[in-house]
Amino acid sequence: QQPVQSPQAVILREGEDAVINCSSSKALYSVHWYRQKHGEAPVFLMILLKGGEQKGHDKISASFNEKKQQSSLYLTASQLSYSGTYFCGTERTSYDKVIFGPGTSLSVIP
Amino acid sequence: GAVVSQHPSRVICKSGTSVKIECRSLDFQATTMFWYRQFPKQSLMLMATSNEGSKATYEQGVEKDKFLINHASLTLSTLTVTSAHPEDSSFYICSAPGDRDGEAFFGQGTRLTVV
């Protein structure tokens, strides 16, 4: 079952922050986050495995609330290079297929 | 990190012909490969799962006879789009599951255009 993402689209000015949410109606083993630029393959951002886990690198971080089956991706002090479509992907078990959400289009403008 | 090499990156074919897309795991053995399709401005939709040495598992609504998947070895999985039609034009991408705590490794994707 496809996870739900919100918002569908967001426009930011450079330096602003954004939060992208992902939720599932099923229990999850992991949540993946990817960014895809137009015409390119998705690029891995991070994977979260444990309930309440938080991860981050640079100014992009994410949290995973296992009990609520929700994950959020946090982008702080956005840069132009952050523009793209962000997908969350969920696994119900280890080594399982990753089911992707519908995506969130993020546009960062000067 | 692990690399999945996908070829070709772009292909244009005539309606009615078949096209083969290859995904190779370059520095690891991929016993499983996931095949996704992505239409413009849409998400990646799982088509099928290939497993080395056994038949592929197809998602609901995906025609097995049209999208032939072969997992010939631990490093090669192929998707053949048979009797392609313009509506098959899409971005096809493969992915191998990572280690227990790791990412899924994607190929570069194949842009198929059927004319």
XYZ file of C-alpha atoms in Angstrom:
225
model
C 0.000 0.000 0.000
C 1.386 3.331 -1.076
C 2.369 5.729 1.704
C 0.861 9.192 1.799
C 3.023 12.292 1.460
C 2.294 15.886 2.262
C 2.477 18.532 1.020
C 2.212 17.740 -2.692
C 4.293 20.741 -3.584
C 6.125 23.536 -1.843
C 7.988 26.625 -2.985
C 10.685 28.080 -0.773
C 13.037 30.988 -0.909
C 16.690 30.257 -0.306
C 17.359 29.954 3.387
C 13.843 28.938 4.375
C 12.941 25.672 6.058
C 10.558 22.929 4.964
C 9.046 19.767 6.370
C 7.810 16.883 4.256
C 5.660 14.237 5.861
C 5.141 10.579 5.032
C 2.632 8.244 6.636
C 1.507 4.690 6.200
C -1.540 2.726 7.264
C 0.630 -0.361 7.768
C 3.330 -1.164 10.297
C 6.744 -0.322 8.914
C 10.220 -1.739 9.196
C 11.921 1.214 7.600
C 11.436 4.497 5.825
C 13.696 5.654 3.020
C 14.001 9.183 1.678
C 15.098 10.001 -1.858
C 15.413 13.116 -3.957
C 14.930 12.991 -7.693
C 15.873 15.658 -10.193
C 14.034 15.796 -13.488
C 15.117 13.038 -15.864
C 17.460 11.432 -13.363
C 17.359 8.409 -11.081
C 16.436 8.927 -7.423
C 19.294 9.773 -5.089
C 19.356 8.195 -1.665
C 19.192 10.630 1.263
C 18.755 8.399 4.298
C 17.057 5.383 5.782
C 15.430 5.214 9.204
C 15.002 1.885 10.871
C 13.920 2.259 14.464
C 10.944 3.856 16.062
C 11.827 7.337 17.189
C 15.044 7.284 15.207
C 16.386 10.523 13.891
C 19.076 10.955 11.328
C 20.619 13.780 9.484
C 23.475 15.050 7.463
C 24.300 18.597 6.595
C 21.000 20.489 6.843
C 18.713 17.623 5.940
C 17.408 15.399 8.699
C 14.522 13.049 9.281
C 12.597 11.361 12.048
C 10.615 8.141 12.194
C 7.797 7.555 14.628
C 7.294 3.826 14.420
C 4.146 3.794 16.544
C 2.416 6.383 14.399
C 3.904 4.929 11.212
C 5.032 8.376 10.221
C 8.238 9.962 9.087
C 9.177 13.558 8.467
C 12.003 15.021 6.418
C 13.368 18.354 7.596
C 15.212 20.691 5.262
C 16.740 23.707 6.953
C 18.269 26.801 5.400
C 17.301 25.507 1.976
C 19.659 25.856 -0.953
C 18.883 26.030 -4.665
C 20.312 22.524 -5.026
C 17.561 21.161 -2.791
C 15.024 21.582 -5.589
C 13.547 18.347 -6.855
C 10.911 15.788 -6.022
C 11.225 14.072 -2.689
C 9.937 10.560 -2.292
C 9.549 8.541 0.829
C 9.727 4.803 0.430
C 8.562 2.277 2.954
C 9.480 -1.308 3.715
C 7.302 -3.565 5.829
C 10.075 -6.042 6.528
C 13.804 -6.262 6.049
C 14.951 -6.888 2.439
C 11.422 -6.091 1.300
C 10.399 -4.146 -1.784
C 10.349 -0.397 -1.282
C 6.960 1.164 -1.987
C 7.205 4.827 -2.865
C 4.902 7.652 -1.941
C 3.522 10.011 -4.601
C 6.298 12.528 -4.083
C 6.598 16.132 -2.946
C 7.800 18.688 -5.437
C 10.137 21.182 -3.798
C 11.236 24.320 -5.566
C 13.796 26.637 -4.033
C 13.950 30.082 -5.587
C 16.537 32.840 -5.072
C 29.121 1.870 -2.069
C 27.457 -0.781 -4.151
C 26.724 0.033 -7.776
C 23.941 -1.114 -10.052
C 24.658 -0.423 -13.705
C 21.626 -0.119 -15.960
C 21.705 -0.041 -19.745
C 20.671 1.468 -22.016
C 20.016 4.887 -20.508
C 17.805 5.877 -23.411
C 16.150 3.892 -26.152
C 13.738 4.728 -28.928
C 12.004 1.865 -30.621
C 9.254 1.322 -33.136
C 5.855 0.140 -32.055
C 5.653 -3.650 -32.098
C 9.324 -4.303 -31.428
C 10.913 -5.573 -28.223
C 13.410 -3.826 -26.003
C 15.726 -5.369 -23.419
C 16.938 -3.459 -20.389
C 19.821 -4.814 -18.331
C 20.760 -4.221 -14.733
C 24.068 -5.469 -13.418
C 25.322 -5.395 -9.863
C 28.981 -4.467 -10.257
C 30.555 -5.192 -6.900
C 28.044 -7.312 -5.079
C 25.703 -10.192 -5.684
C 22.073 -9.245 -6.106
C 19.838 -12.210 -5.485
C 16.845 -9.909 -5.782
C 16.151 -7.026 -8.143
C 13.116 -4.770 -8.091
C 11.834 -3.241 -11.324
C 9.968 0.050 -11.234
C 8.246 2.174 -13.843
C 7.765 5.896 -13.585
C 5.458 7.947 -15.807
C 6.041 11.711 -16.060
C 5.328 13.581 -12.845
C 4.344 10.374 -11.082
C 5.899 8.168 -8.478
C 7.945 5.043 -9.020
C 5.558 2.132 -9.263
C 6.817 -1.356 -8.562
C 6.278 -3.672 -11.507
C 7.930 -6.876 -10.422
C 10.524 -8.547 -8.277
C 13.100 -10.808 -9.864
C 14.891 -13.497 -7.910
C 17.935 -15.366 -9.127
C 17.012 -18.920 -9.990
C 13.257 -18.558 -9.737
C 10.335 -16.935 -11.482
C 9.706 -13.256 -11.087
C 6.852 -11.996 -8.952
C 4.658 -9.449 -10.695
C 2.554 -6.761 -9.076
C -1.156 -6.687 -9.710
C -2.026 -5.279 -13.103
C 1.377 -5.890 -14.679
C 1.271 -8.203 -17.695
C 3.724 -11.047 -17.263
C 3.846 -11.877 -20.950
C 4.522 -8.305 -21.922
C 7.223 -7.524 -19.379
C 9.552 -10.485 -19.346
C 11.961 -10.576 -16.456
C 14.962 -12.838 -16.249
C 17.447 -13.069 -13.419
C 20.090 -15.105 -15.143
C 22.825 -14.787 -12.562
C 23.632 -13.189 -9.243
C 24.833 -10.082 -11.063
C 22.387 -9.702 -13.940
C 18.664 -9.072 -14.181
C 16.906 -8.124 -17.417
C 13.543 -6.659 -18.304
C 12.258 -7.155 -21.839
C 9.342 -5.057 -23.014
C 7.751 -7.153 -25.736
C 5.638 -5.793 -28.560
C 6.102 -2.302 -27.248
C 3.424 0.328 -27.767
C 3.513 4.100 -27.246
C 1.762 3.725 -23.893
C 4.772 1.708 -22.685
C 6.916 4.813 -23.035
C 8.197 5.489 -19.549
C 11.202 5.636 -17.260
C 12.175 2.139 -16.122
C 14.503 1.698 -13.197
C 15.874 -1.262 -11.299
C 16.871 -1.466 -7.678
C 18.715 -4.014 -5.568
C 18.018 -4.187 -1.843
C 20.869 -3.073 0.337
C 22.301 -4.531 3.476
C 20.059 -4.865 6.495
C 20.665 -1.293 7.549
C 21.407 0.161 4.160
C 19.878 1.902 1.228
C 18.398 0.337 -1.859
C 20.780 0.667 -4.801
C 19.233 2.059 -7.957
C 20.331 1.768 -11.529
C 20.595 4.936 -13.578
C 17.231 4.310 -15.232
C 16.174 3.767 -18.836
C 14.068 6.264 -20.724
C 12.007 4.244 -23.207
C 10.222 6.007 -26.031
C 8.038 3.953 -28.357
C 7.173 5.639 -31.624
